[in-house]
Amino acid sequence: QPLQRVSLGLLGRLVSLALVDMSQMPDQSNSTKFPDLSALRGMFSQESFCRSFGNALVFDHREDSSVGGGHSAQWSSGVEDIIRDAASNVAQRTLFPWNRMRQKSGTFKLQHSQLIESILLAIGHENAKTTSHFLLQQGKDLVSSPPSEDQRNQLVTSAEIFGGVSRALVQYSKTDDERNDIWETMLLPFLDVAIVKMPTDFLNAFFDALRYGIHHFPPSYFLPLLKWSVLKVQNSLWQHETNDDAEESNGAASAMADRFSLQGKWLSLIQAVLVELDNEDDLGAVCKLPWYTDIFVQRDGPNNDGSLTTAEIELGQSWKYVNDHLTYRLLNAIGHPYEKCRDQIASCLFRMCYCHSKFINTFKALGNESGSQSSEDPGIEIMKRLSSIRDSDEYSFKEKIRALGTARKFVSCCVHWGDAKHEYSNYVIPLLPLAFQSLQIMEGEVSPEDRGIEADLVKGYRYIIADISSSCVACHGVSHDITRILNVLKEMSSHDYWQIRQASAHFLRCFQGAHKFLFTQEQDDMSLSIAISLLGDERREVSTAATSALTGILTLYSQSALTELVSKYIKIANKSLKKKKRKTPPTQISAEESEMKAVKEKTRATRQQKSVFVLCAVVMGRPYDTPSYIPEALAALSKHSFEQRASLSVREVVKMVCSEFKRTHTDNWEAHRKQFTQDQLEALEDVVSTPHYYA
């Protein structure tokens, strides 16, 4: 093995040098210094050598430590350094992948695919076809390898072979007919065999191989692959049926569901194609092949003059094909019985929305409006279907839970994978009401098992709401995005379900903290209004969360604004104190008068709770200093710490805030107490002092 690995490094270096010489001397007949590659052609024309070459690639991976005990190699001193140096010479460094979607597989070695591509480009077109047949046959044998300590490396090597062979053969093809023939006769039949046999755990290697094989090629170069992958998804993907009982009883449906592993594979591969189709949306990338391929082949296909006319048509046709044949099938499968498939479906839907919006905006940036209209926007139908899941009657309880889980994954993809320039405005904000409403338990009699699944869904939506609130991305979208979010929060803050109101308070606290320097005065007033409206909530969890949100909001207010706010709410708090009941003989009152009295008392208690909690938020926002309005606020709060003056929840909050203020100001208390008058100090001490027997 060490000799094989060193030999691979030497072969890679020699082939790289030969390609450099070929690029500098394109005319073989007029140069005696043109590299002689007859020996390379002769060796790779032999099937036995190609098999030995494939085996050498297998052993050029790290040992699979999960099998066989994971013993490290016992080599002589210096051998490991030699092998490391040889590995760096297998192929030249590359910037692949060029976008945010990094390689998925940790064992896929891009250098192996580059080496195969370089060898095929060096030995000539005719010899490359023969060698490709040998290598692809070797790849089929490797992907069918039985379980062993080398199985993982054999499976990954088969993907590496496909990546290098496909990229080289596509570059050699001069016409669309020739490229289509290569895909139909050599590459796609290999995928038909390899993907079915490839274990799901190692499918990421083929994901990376597919991406490398078509990386930065014009859409027409891999259109057969796009149609093939779409057709596989169409023919295999589970579909929602109107009769929900069929899901459990229909034998054909069960047989289809049993193939969920294969369905997940096709969904993964279509994502690889969509990712690279997205790369073609970059400005100028759709015009021609990458600049570094010009030295290898002569092309009579697409124009190399930078014209975008043909590229616009090709890219628009590709996206139209995807939208027409894939969107409906994916949306009809959002309630898929298996979680991995649902995750793949959500990822595909995100890719379609993300790539299409990028496609539209690319051509708009180029000043070409007609090109951007060549394909319908799949995001319209996707958003319409996802936003109506909860209110739809076509799903059973289980399938609705699954569909909501798919929608949650879609939002998560928009937050973590998108560029935040369009996803936040077009997809995240419209689905924000659905995220809040999904926190509410659905009505109906269901089994405890289904309730457990629903509880997991609610937990997932809590996480995604937290992700949205803490992601500082609204500033990259449309200017009124913040206002749109605040309007959603205003609606959710008055929801009947208390957990949704609590979630809106937590969301406001995080969202305002992440975007507070972007808020306009109108938006500041709106967020303040939402927080204060939640302070009077009858649920203590909601009012506590709203107090925390208000504390963060008030940190940016000026001293004069806070002084005015404190004065306003001190008056409200004083007026809302409970009045001492006079001892009067009991009298009978009518039911209407009793109801009016209860409503009046509830209104007073709400006003008291709001005003007291506002003052508490102001005090909690100054943990290390004592402005002039803080003693006034504390003195007013102390009046609400007695049993006859306020409810238990209000009294507990007042005592907690006063104790916390005293704790955070203990170190410099002598300086802070100078801001208090004697009456204010006595009022504070009445709250924080511990009662004793002689009091």
XYZ file of C-alpha atoms in Angstrom:
695
model
C 0.000 0.000 0.000
C 2.691 2.612 0.733
C 4.255 1.986 -2.688
C 0.827 2.274 -4.348
C 0.118 5.591 -2.653
C 3.516 7.021 -3.528
C 3.089 5.815 -7.125
C -0.287 7.572 -7.356
C 1.306 10.813 -6.213
C 4.082 10.485 -8.788
C 1.583 9.641 -11.552
C -0.551 12.640 -10.634
C 2.437 14.989 -10.757
C 3.592 13.654 -14.154
C 0.109 13.943 -15.664
C -0.239 17.511 -14.348
C 3.086 18.495 -15.916
C 2.092 16.851 -19.190
C -1.188 18.802 -19.299
C 0.701 22.035 -18.690
C 2.996 21.264 -21.632
C 0.009 20.359 -23.819
C -1.637 23.688 -23.024
C 1.498 25.557 -24.027
C 1.975 23.555 -27.250
C -1.472 22.964 -28.746
C -0.041 21.916 -32.127
C 1.542 18.467 -31.808
C 2.934 18.291 -35.355
C 5.080 21.439 -35.123
C 6.829 20.676 -31.873
C 9.371 18.016 -30.988
C 8.979 18.869 -27.310
C 5.355 17.842 -27.144
C 5.015 15.313 -24.277
C 5.110 11.663 -25.328
C 2.109 9.998 -23.683
C 2.235 6.714 -25.587
C 3.200 4.755 -22.473
C 0.288 6.298 -20.539
C -2.120 5.468 -23.366
C -0.807 1.937 -23.620
C -1.168 1.182 -19.923
C -4.679 2.620 -19.596
C -5.803 0.721 -22.681
C -5.384 -2.500 -20.678
C -8.291 -3.594 -18.531
C -6.014 -5.286 -15.998
C -4.073 -2.073 -15.397
C -7.293 -0.073 -14.998
C -8.390 -2.520 -12.319
C -5.054 -2.208 -10.552
C -5.376 1.564 -10.790
C -8.857 1.394 -9.229
C -7.578 -0.788 -6.395
C -4.775 1.683 -5.770
C -7.383 4.440 -5.410
C -9.226 2.278 -2.875
C -6.162 1.922 -0.677
C -5.379 5.632 -0.954
C -8.008 6.358 1.727
C -7.821 6.390 5.460
C -8.499 3.057 7.090
C -12.085 2.530 8.217
C -11.627 2.608 11.991
C -15.207 1.400 12.598
C -14.311 -2.068 11.274
C -11.567 -4.398 12.427
C -10.600 -2.639 15.634
C -9.145 0.495 14.032
C -5.451 -0.340 14.487
C -3.067 2.310 13.160
C -0.579 1.349 10.450
C 2.842 0.158 11.607
C 5.224 1.936 9.237
C 8.891 2.748 9.488
C 10.011 6.212 10.482
C 9.497 8.764 7.698
C 7.109 6.633 5.608
C 4.070 8.586 6.786
C 5.717 11.867 5.750
C 6.471 10.450 2.299
C 2.869 9.305 1.859
C 1.541 12.695 2.977
C 3.774 14.433 0.439
C 2.678 12.019 -2.293
C -0.997 12.658 -1.517
C -0.534 16.378 -2.081
C 0.757 15.636 -5.604
C -2.133 13.455 -6.778
C -3.911 16.480 -8.276
C -3.677 20.240 -8.277
C -5.598 22.211 -5.693
C -9.024 23.453 -6.703
C -11.640 25.801 -5.284
C -14.474 23.280 -5.699
C -17.107 23.683 -4.413
C -17.436 27.364 -5.272
C -20.615 28.079 -3.324
C -21.817 27.784 0.285
C -22.915 24.161 -0.184
C -19.759 22.347 0.861
C -18.871 18.703 0.225
C -21.190 16.338 2.042
C -18.921 13.330 2.278
C -15.922 13.323 4.587
C -14.294 10.378 2.795
C -14.787 11.448 -0.847
C -11.352 12.472 -2.190
C -11.755 15.085 -4.885
C -8.110 14.590 -5.912
C -8.954 11.093 -7.181
C -11.673 12.405 -9.479
C -9.318 15.142 -10.660
C -6.605 12.565 -11.381
C -8.960 10.398 -13.440
C -10.205 13.449 -15.328
C -6.637 14.606 -16.054
C -5.575 11.162 -17.299
C -8.562 10.880 -19.634
C -7.976 14.381 -21.008
C -4.289 13.605 -21.561
C -4.612 10.299 -23.457
C -7.007 11.577 -26.144
C -10.675 11.161 -26.955
C -10.684 7.659 -28.474
C -8.429 6.177 -25.818
C -10.458 7.949 -23.142
C -13.650 6.159 -24.238
C -11.999 2.747 -23.936
C -10.467 3.584 -20.564
C -13.774 4.975 -19.334
C -15.534 1.681 -20.078
C -12.927 -0.182 -18.024
C -13.093 2.278 -15.137
C -16.887 2.334 -15.014
C -16.987 -1.456 -14.988
C -14.500 -1.373 -12.126
C -16.789 1.142 -10.395
C -19.765 -1.240 -10.717
C -17.734 -4.036 -9.162
C -16.589 -1.795 -6.311
C -20.097 -0.608 -5.479
C -21.186 -4.269 -5.278
C -18.374 -5.224 -2.920
C -19.363 -7.417 0.069
C -18.985 -6.233 3.676
C -15.346 -6.011 4.726
C -12.906 -3.617 6.327
C -12.333 -2.048 2.878
C -15.987 -1.791 1.836
C -16.377 1.884 2.728
C -13.321 2.879 0.692
C -14.444 0.709 -2.234
C -17.875 2.356 -2.294
C -16.396 5.845 -2.153
C -13.872 5.016 -4.893
C -16.711 4.011 -7.229
C -18.163 7.504 -6.783
C -14.760 9.099 -7.391
C -14.397 7.130 -10.630
C -17.795 8.332 -11.827
C -16.981 11.967 -11.007
C -13.737 11.988 -12.975
C -15.040 9.964 -15.946
C -18.238 11.978 -16.348
C -16.449 15.314 -16.258
C -13.848 14.266 -18.823
C -16.319 12.698 -21.272
C -18.664 15.673 -21.134
C -15.753 17.989 -21.926
C -14.765 15.853 -24.898
C -18.258 15.995 -26.410
C -18.503 18.709 -29.044
C -22.218 18.582 -29.869
C -25.434 18.117 -27.922
C -26.105 14.816 -29.666
C -22.712 13.474 -28.692
C -23.181 14.570 -25.081
C -26.640 13.044 -24.907
C -25.266 9.797 -26.291
C -22.532 9.733 -23.626
C -25.111 10.242 -20.874
C -27.585 7.687 -22.236
C -25.134 4.902 -23.113
C -22.432 5.165 -20.428
C -23.067 7.457 -17.478
C -26.772 7.053 -16.657
C -26.718 3.220 -16.931
C -23.858 3.259 -14.433
C -25.932 5.383 -12.038
C -28.932 3.064 -12.451
C -26.839 0.218 -11.108
C -24.671 2.062 -8.590
C -27.314 4.124 -6.782
C -29.555 1.130 -6.112
C -26.672 -0.846 -4.614
C -25.067 2.059 -2.759
C -25.872 2.055 0.979
C -27.617 5.197 2.158
C -24.849 5.965 4.650
C -22.339 6.484 1.829
C -24.619 8.133 -0.726
C -23.057 11.517 0.028
C -20.029 10.383 -1.972
C -22.173 10.205 -5.123
C -23.714 13.559 -4.204
C -20.248 15.121 -4.352
C -19.270 13.106 -7.441
C -22.343 14.281 -9.351
C -21.640 17.877 -8.410
C -18.036 17.660 -9.544
C -18.980 15.902 -12.779
C -21.226 18.787 -13.931
C -19.634 21.664 -12.017
C -19.830 24.996 -13.912
C -21.066 23.374 -17.109
C -23.839 25.055 -19.120
C -27.295 23.583 -18.421
C -27.501 21.856 -21.791
C -24.414 19.797 -20.924
C -26.232 17.897 -18.173
C -29.863 18.190 -19.290
C -30.162 14.380 -19.723
C -29.005 13.952 -16.120
C -31.597 16.492 -14.952
C -34.422 14.732 -16.815
C -33.264 11.325 -15.592
C -33.170 12.384 -11.944
C -36.573 14.101 -12.175
C -38.041 10.981 -13.770
C -36.669 8.797 -10.968
C -38.345 10.993 -8.363
C -41.597 11.026 -10.315
C -41.748 7.248 -10.636
C -40.761 6.329 -7.086
C -41.900 9.047 -4.662
C -44.753 8.262 -2.268
C -47.874 10.327 -2.954
C -50.714 11.520 -0.730
C -54.048 9.795 -1.321
C -57.427 11.318 -0.561
C -58.530 8.139 1.200
C -56.400 8.142 4.339
C -57.241 4.517 5.143
C -55.374 3.456 2.050
C -52.151 4.464 3.749
C -52.545 1.631 6.248
C -54.469 -1.001 4.273
C -53.481 -0.749 0.642
C -50.798 -3.301 -0.103
C -49.485 -1.373 -3.095
C -49.083 1.766 -1.005
C -47.247 -0.202 1.656
C -44.931 -1.686 -0.940
C -44.216 1.807 -2.203
C -43.497 3.024 1.336
C -41.116 0.114 1.913
C -38.847 1.604 -0.715
C -38.356 4.811 1.243
C -34.592 4.289 1.238
C -34.469 4.342 -2.559
C -36.804 7.342 -2.643
C -34.424 9.207 -0.351
C -31.534 8.398 -2.691
C -33.257 9.882 -5.748
C -34.260 12.958 -3.752
C -30.637 13.429 -2.669
C -29.340 13.161 -6.240
C -31.836 15.668 -7.614
C -30.580 18.115 -5.008
C -27.023 17.707 -6.294
C -28.198 18.609 -9.794
C -30.193 21.599 -8.519
C -27.189 22.878 -6.538
C -25.042 22.901 -9.671
C -27.886 24.353 -11.720
C -27.880 27.122 -9.130
C -24.181 27.722 -9.827
C -25.091 28.550 -13.411
C -27.130 31.484 -12.123
C -23.926 33.332 -11.255
C -23.289 36.280 -13.511
C -21.476 35.081 -16.615
C -21.279 31.434 -15.534
C -24.007 30.382 -17.938
C -22.225 31.749 -20.966
C -19.525 29.184 -21.423
C -17.395 26.493 -19.869
C -14.976 27.508 -17.119
C -11.871 29.265 -18.373
C -9.600 26.445 -17.238
C -11.178 23.928 -19.676
C -10.247 25.889 -22.788
C -6.790 24.290 -22.887
C -8.106 20.755 -23.227
C -10.716 20.547 -25.964
C -11.883 22.445 -29.027
C -15.606 23.171 -28.988
C -18.032 24.123 -31.691
C -20.994 24.290 -29.306
C -21.911 27.313 -27.219
C -20.530 30.679 -28.115
C -17.480 31.828 -26.199
C -18.066 35.508 -26.813
C -19.983 36.068 -23.585
C -23.409 36.117 -25.252
C -26.209 35.357 -22.792
C -28.985 34.721 -25.285
C -28.550 30.958 -25.634
C -27.711 30.529 -21.972
C -30.874 32.330 -20.889
C -32.981 30.029 -23.027
C -31.233 26.886 -21.755
C -31.378 27.884 -18.105
C -34.994 28.990 -18.382
C -35.945 25.710 -20.039
C -34.186 23.728 -17.323
C -36.023 25.507 -14.538
C -39.325 25.240 -16.400
C -38.824 21.484 -16.732
C -38.084 21.156 -13.022
C -41.072 23.290 -12.071
C -43.513 21.506 -14.385
C -42.507 17.954 -13.477
C -41.288 18.119 -9.887
C -43.150 20.779 -7.907
C -46.515 19.024 -7.743
C -44.979 15.642 -6.919
C -42.974 17.075 -4.035
C -45.889 19.073 -2.623
C -48.117 16.019 -2.787
C -45.557 14.101 -0.703
C -44.981 16.558 2.165
C -46.819 14.125 4.447
C -44.402 11.283 3.629
C -44.424 8.510 6.282
C -40.643 8.604 6.775
C -38.719 11.450 8.336
C -35.570 11.216 6.194
C -37.647 11.485 3.035
C -39.538 14.462 4.474
C -36.248 16.190 5.208
C -35.106 15.557 1.643
C -38.421 16.849 0.258
C -38.139 20.049 2.298
C -34.547 20.509 1.109
C -35.625 20.023 -2.515
C -38.427 22.564 -2.145
C -35.979 25.046 -0.659
C -33.488 24.456 -3.469
C -36.165 25.089 -6.057
C -37.261 28.339 -4.414
C -33.732 29.535 -3.686
C -32.268 28.709 -7.084
C -35.214 30.070 -9.031
C -35.189 33.387 -7.135
C -31.467 33.645 -7.795
C -32.090 32.871 -11.461
C -34.702 35.634 -11.685
C -32.592 38.232 -9.904
C -29.491 37.390 -11.937
C -31.155 38.248 -15.207
C -32.803 41.300 -13.718
C -29.352 42.489 -12.663
C -28.219 42.002 -16.261
C -31.133 44.133 -17.455
C -32.817 41.211 -19.195
C -36.451 41.006 -18.061
C -37.549 38.566 -20.782
C -35.072 35.917 -19.623
C -36.417 36.099 -16.077
C -39.961 35.443 -17.310
C -39.108 32.212 -19.134
C -39.926 30.086 -16.070
C -42.750 30.282 -13.548
C -41.883 30.828 -9.914
C -42.371 27.561 -7.966
C -42.281 29.520 -4.704
C -45.840 30.765 -5.262
C -47.400 27.301 -5.255
C -45.036 26.047 -2.534
C -45.936 28.881 -0.167
C -49.616 28.471 -0.901
C -49.529 24.769 -0.027
C -47.324 25.041 3.058
C -49.216 27.953 4.606
C -52.555 26.117 4.296
C -51.485 22.820 5.897
C -52.925 23.484 9.349
C -56.352 24.545 8.110
C -56.592 21.834 5.461
C -59.105 18.998 5.795
C -57.503 16.679 3.246
C -54.933 15.267 5.708
C -55.405 12.782 8.504
C -54.031 13.708 11.934
C -50.772 11.799 11.402
C -50.217 13.103 7.911
C -50.921 16.682 8.974
C -48.286 16.369 11.704
C -45.821 15.063 9.129
C -46.649 17.831 6.663
C -46.160 20.463 9.367
C -42.787 18.881 10.108
C -41.846 19.263 6.444
C -42.848 22.925 6.570
C -40.683 23.398 9.675
C -37.690 21.855 7.892
C -38.311 24.135 4.895
C -38.194 27.226 7.119
C -35.035 25.914 8.766
C -33.391 25.537 5.343
C -34.362 29.108 4.454
C -32.785 30.418 7.663
C -29.561 28.391 7.596
C -28.895 27.750 3.883
C -30.260 30.844 2.173
C -28.483 34.089 1.471
C -31.152 35.912 3.533
C -31.612 38.525 0.834
C -34.824 37.091 -0.557
C -35.641 34.012 1.541
C -36.453 35.971 4.710
C -38.865 38.293 2.918
C -40.451 35.821 0.499
C -40.596 32.579 2.500
C -39.794 32.986 6.198
C -42.094 35.889 7.063
C -45.173 34.451 5.252
C -44.716 31.164 7.166
C -44.142 32.853 10.530
C -47.875 32.766 11.495
C -47.908 29.019 10.720
C -44.899 28.518 12.994
C -46.669 30.258 15.893
C -49.993 28.497 15.298
C -48.249 25.107 15.253
C -47.493 25.565 18.952
C -51.162 24.993 19.677
C -52.306 21.443 20.305
C -54.805 20.300 17.677
C -58.242 19.294 18.864
C -59.688 15.820 18.550
C -59.372 12.408 20.123
C -56.064 10.804 19.189
C -53.876 8.114 20.678
C -51.170 8.914 23.265
C -48.565 7.905 20.679
C -49.833 10.548 18.252
C -49.856 13.141 21.036
C -46.218 12.318 21.663
C -45.438 12.906 17.984
C -47.306 16.209 18.156
C -45.295 17.215 21.238
C -42.075 16.612 19.283
C -43.439 18.784 16.476
C -44.223 21.616 18.918
C -40.718 21.337 20.330
C -39.275 21.585 16.828
C -41.307 24.699 16.077
C -40.097 26.306 19.300
C -36.552 25.800 18.072
C -37.263 27.225 14.616
C -39.026 30.277 16.094
C -35.941 30.871 18.232
C -33.741 30.534 15.122
C -35.789 33.077 13.200
C -35.846 35.575 16.059
C -32.104 35.455 16.722
C -30.974 35.484 13.070
C -29.914 39.008 12.195
C -30.950 38.793 8.575
C -33.992 41.027 8.213
C -31.693 43.944 7.471
C -30.716 42.308 4.162
C -34.250 42.170 2.805
C -36.915 44.681 1.889
C -37.025 47.805 4.055
C -40.460 47.052 5.527
C -39.669 43.464 6.562
C -39.292 44.490 10.201
C -42.725 46.092 10.164
C -44.214 42.929 8.644
C -42.741 40.838 11.456
C -44.005 43.228 14.115
C -47.489 43.015 12.581
C -47.353 39.228 12.915
C -46.234 39.558 16.546
C -49.048 42.010 17.237
C -51.559 39.476 15.934
C -50.008 36.571 17.843
C -49.822 38.586 21.096
C -53.617 38.564 21.270
C -54.023 34.851 20.459
C -56.317 32.747 22.666
C -53.618 30.123 23.313
C -51.297 31.344 26.076
C -48.229 29.461 24.826
C -48.412 31.328 21.525
C -48.560 34.631 23.432
C -45.532 33.544 25.470
C -43.634 32.586 22.310
C -44.417 35.967 20.756
C -42.958 37.697 23.842
C -39.762 35.627 23.654
C -39.564 36.254 19.890
C -39.922 40.009 20.404
C -37.118 40.044 22.976
C -34.647 38.223 20.703
C -35.715 39.932 17.476
C -35.558 43.411 18.945
C -32.144 42.674 20.434
C -30.773 41.524 17.059
C -32.191 44.425 15.035
C -32.557 47.262 17.547
C -30.154 49.559 15.702
C -32.258 49.205 12.534
C -35.601 50.053 14.117
C -37.276 53.301 13.142
C -39.129 55.382 15.719
C -42.432 53.965 14.541
C -41.120 50.410 14.909
C -39.756 51.192 18.389
C -43.175 52.457 19.450
C -44.840 49.380 17.953
C -42.548 46.937 19.779
C -43.074 48.870 23.032
C -46.840 48.675 22.564
C -46.728 44.893 21.967
C -44.574 44.274 25.046
C -46.772 46.423 27.332
C -49.939 44.738 26.036
C -48.512 41.368 27.107
C -47.606 42.596 30.611
C -51.205 42.399 31.777
C -51.666 38.786 30.650
C -53.381 36.530 33.158
C -50.740 33.837 32.631
C -47.648 34.504 34.696
C -45.406 32.840 32.091
C -46.513 35.364 29.476
C -46.169 38.450 31.667
C -42.711 37.357 32.853
C -41.508 36.872 29.261
C -42.991 40.249 28.298
C -41.170 41.929 31.209
C -37.856 40.517 29.944
C -38.633 41.755 26.431
C -39.548 45.211 27.724
C -36.319 45.424 29.725
C -34.316 44.972 26.523
C -36.450 47.446 24.592
C -36.014 50.185 27.197
C -32.197 49.910 27.269
C -31.942 52.141 24.187
C -34.325 54.812 25.447
C -32.864 58.163 26.437
C -32.855 59.389 30.039
C -35.521 61.983 29.312
C -37.784 59.425 27.619
C -37.417 57.005 30.527
C -38.104 59.774 33.052
C -41.299 60.646 31.206
C -42.293 56.976 30.984
C -41.709 56.399 34.700
C -43.759 59.463 35.643
C -46.615 58.298 33.448
C -46.790 54.798 34.882
C -46.274 55.905 38.486
C -49.535 57.808 38.180
C -51.273 54.794 36.663
C -49.845 52.488 39.346
C -50.960 54.759 42.190
C -54.480 55.000 40.805
C -54.730 51.246 40.396
C -53.959 50.353 44.028
C -56.560 48.302 45.840
C -58.710 50.458 48.059
C -59.284 49.437 51.657
C -62.698 47.923 52.097
C -64.979 49.737 54.522
C -66.890 47.695 56.998
C -70.485 48.005 55.861
C -73.461 45.756 56.473
C -73.876 43.199 53.660
C -76.400 44.131 51.034
C -77.831 42.150 48.206
C -76.904 43.261 44.698
C -78.240 42.121 41.367
C -76.368 39.739 39.064
C -75.790 42.534 36.562
C -74.238 44.771 39.190
C -72.086 41.870 40.397
C -70.861 41.243 36.870
C -70.072 44.919 36.326
C -68.188 44.989 39.587
C -66.152 41.942 38.581
C -65.298 43.487 35.197
C -64.271 46.715 36.873
C -62.044 44.835 39.327
C -60.448 42.866 36.509
C -59.722 46.058 34.583
C -58.146 47.606 37.669
C -55.998 44.509 38.289
C -54.832 44.506 34.679
C -53.914 48.206 34.826
C -52.058 47.608 38.075
C -50.126 44.644 36.707
C -49.162 46.507 33.522
C -48.001 49.653 35.295
C -46.097 47.765 37.999
C -44.347 45.508 35.491
C -43.338 48.514 33.364
C -41.686 50.081 36.409
C -40.044 46.733 37.212
C -38.635 46.546 33.669
C -37.202 50.056 34.028
C -35.504 49.154 37.314
C -34.142 45.861 35.956
C -32.648 47.726 32.998
C -30.276 49.697 35.296
C -28.318 47.044 37.229
C -25.159 49.102 37.842
C -26.189 52.763 38.150
C -28.977 54.776 39.764
C -30.484 57.527 37.598
C -32.852 59.968 39.222
C -36.008 58.160 38.093
C -35.025 54.815 39.690
C -35.669 55.888 43.333
C -39.049 57.251 42.275
C -39.917 53.978 40.566
C -38.817 51.919 43.591
C -40.830 54.074 45.971
C -43.911 53.616 43.815
C -43.308 49.852 43.579
C -43.029 49.485 47.332
C -46.694 50.418 47.691
C -47.624 47.261 45.777
C -45.752 44.837 48.024
C -48.502 44.503 50.648
C -51.218 41.885 50.681
C -54.074 44.352 50.892
C -52.815 46.414 47.951
C -51.951 43.903 45.171
C -52.357 40.335 44.032
C -49.848 37.621 44.888
C -48.185 37.627 41.447
C -47.638 41.392 41.559
C -46.286 41.302 45.115
C -43.795 38.551 44.306
C -42.454 40.394 41.270
C -42.082 43.637 43.235
C -40.152 41.893 46.023
C -37.932 40.095 43.510
C -37.093 43.309 41.617
C -36.305 45.275 44.764
C -34.115 42.464 46.126
C -32.295 42.168 42.803
C -31.707 45.919 42.704
C -30.237 45.853 46.195
C -28.020 42.858 45.303
C -26.570 44.396 42.116
C -25.866 47.728 43.844
C -24.322 46.344 47.034
C -20.684 46.960 46.074
C -21.118 50.742 45.739
C -24.192 51.155 47.899
C -22.864 54.176 49.751
C -22.618 56.065 46.456
C -25.971 54.830 45.170
C -27.936 55.639 48.346
C -27.128 59.327 47.897
C -29.633 59.344 45.027
C -32.442 58.396 47.445
C -34.365 60.560 49.860
C -35.012 59.257 53.373
C -38.592 58.338 52.511
C -37.467 56.470 49.391
C -34.835 54.531 51.366
C -37.394 53.565 53.990
C -39.806 52.430 51.271
C -37.101 50.239 49.731
C -36.104 48.799 53.107
C -39.719 47.936 53.859
C -39.665 45.601 50.846
C -36.183 44.037 51.085
C -35.807 43.777 54.871
C -36.513 40.395 56.447
C -39.424 40.352 58.921
C -38.477 39.357 62.473
C -40.247 38.640 65.746
C -39.919 42.124 67.250
C -41.024 43.996 64.128
